[in-house]
C-alpha cells in the first residue's frame, strides 16, 4: 500500500513539474503579469520536485522492509 501511495505522489509531483513548465512558457502582453506567471510556474515546479523527492524516499524506505 505504501508503494502505491509513493507512486501516486511521484506521479502528482511530475504533473506539477510539467504544469509549472507550461506556466513558465506562457506569454502575456503585460510584463508584470508575465513575471508573475514565471514566478508562479517556478514555484509550482519546485513544489512538484519536492513531492517527487518525498515520494521517492518513501518508496526506498518501503523497499528495505
mmCIF file of C-alpha atoms in Angstrom, residues 5 15 25 30-31 35 37 40 42 45 52 54 57-58:
data_model
loop_
_atom_site.group_PDB
_atom_site.id
_atom_site.type_symbol
_atom_site.label_atom_id
_atom_site.label_comp_id
_atom_site.label_asym_id
_atom_site.label_seq_id
_atom_site.Cartn_x
_atom_site.Cartn_y
_atom_site.Cartn_z
ATOM 1 C CA UNK A 5 0.896 5.915 -2.324
ATOM 2 C CA UNK A 15 2.418 16.535 -13.204
ATOM 3 C CA UNK A 25 6.267 29.397 -21.013
ATOM 4 C CA UNK A 30 1.803 42.968 -19.750
ATOM 5 C CA UNK A 31 5.307 42.459 -18.358
ATOM 6 C CA UNK A 35 6.776 37.983 -14.459
ATOM 7 C CA UNK A 37 3.437 33.712 -14.404
ATOM 8 C CA UNK A 40 4.287 31.113 -10.142
ATOM 9 C CA UNK A 42 8.874 28.180 -10.932
ATOM 10 C CA UNK A 45 7.925 23.224 -10.359
ATOM 11 C CA UNK A 52 8.689 13.695 -6.227
ATOM 12 C CA UNK A 54 9.414 12.679 -0.907
ATOM 13 C CA UNK A 57 12.220 8.467 -0.366
ATOM 14 C CA UNK A 58 9.005 6.784 0.708
#
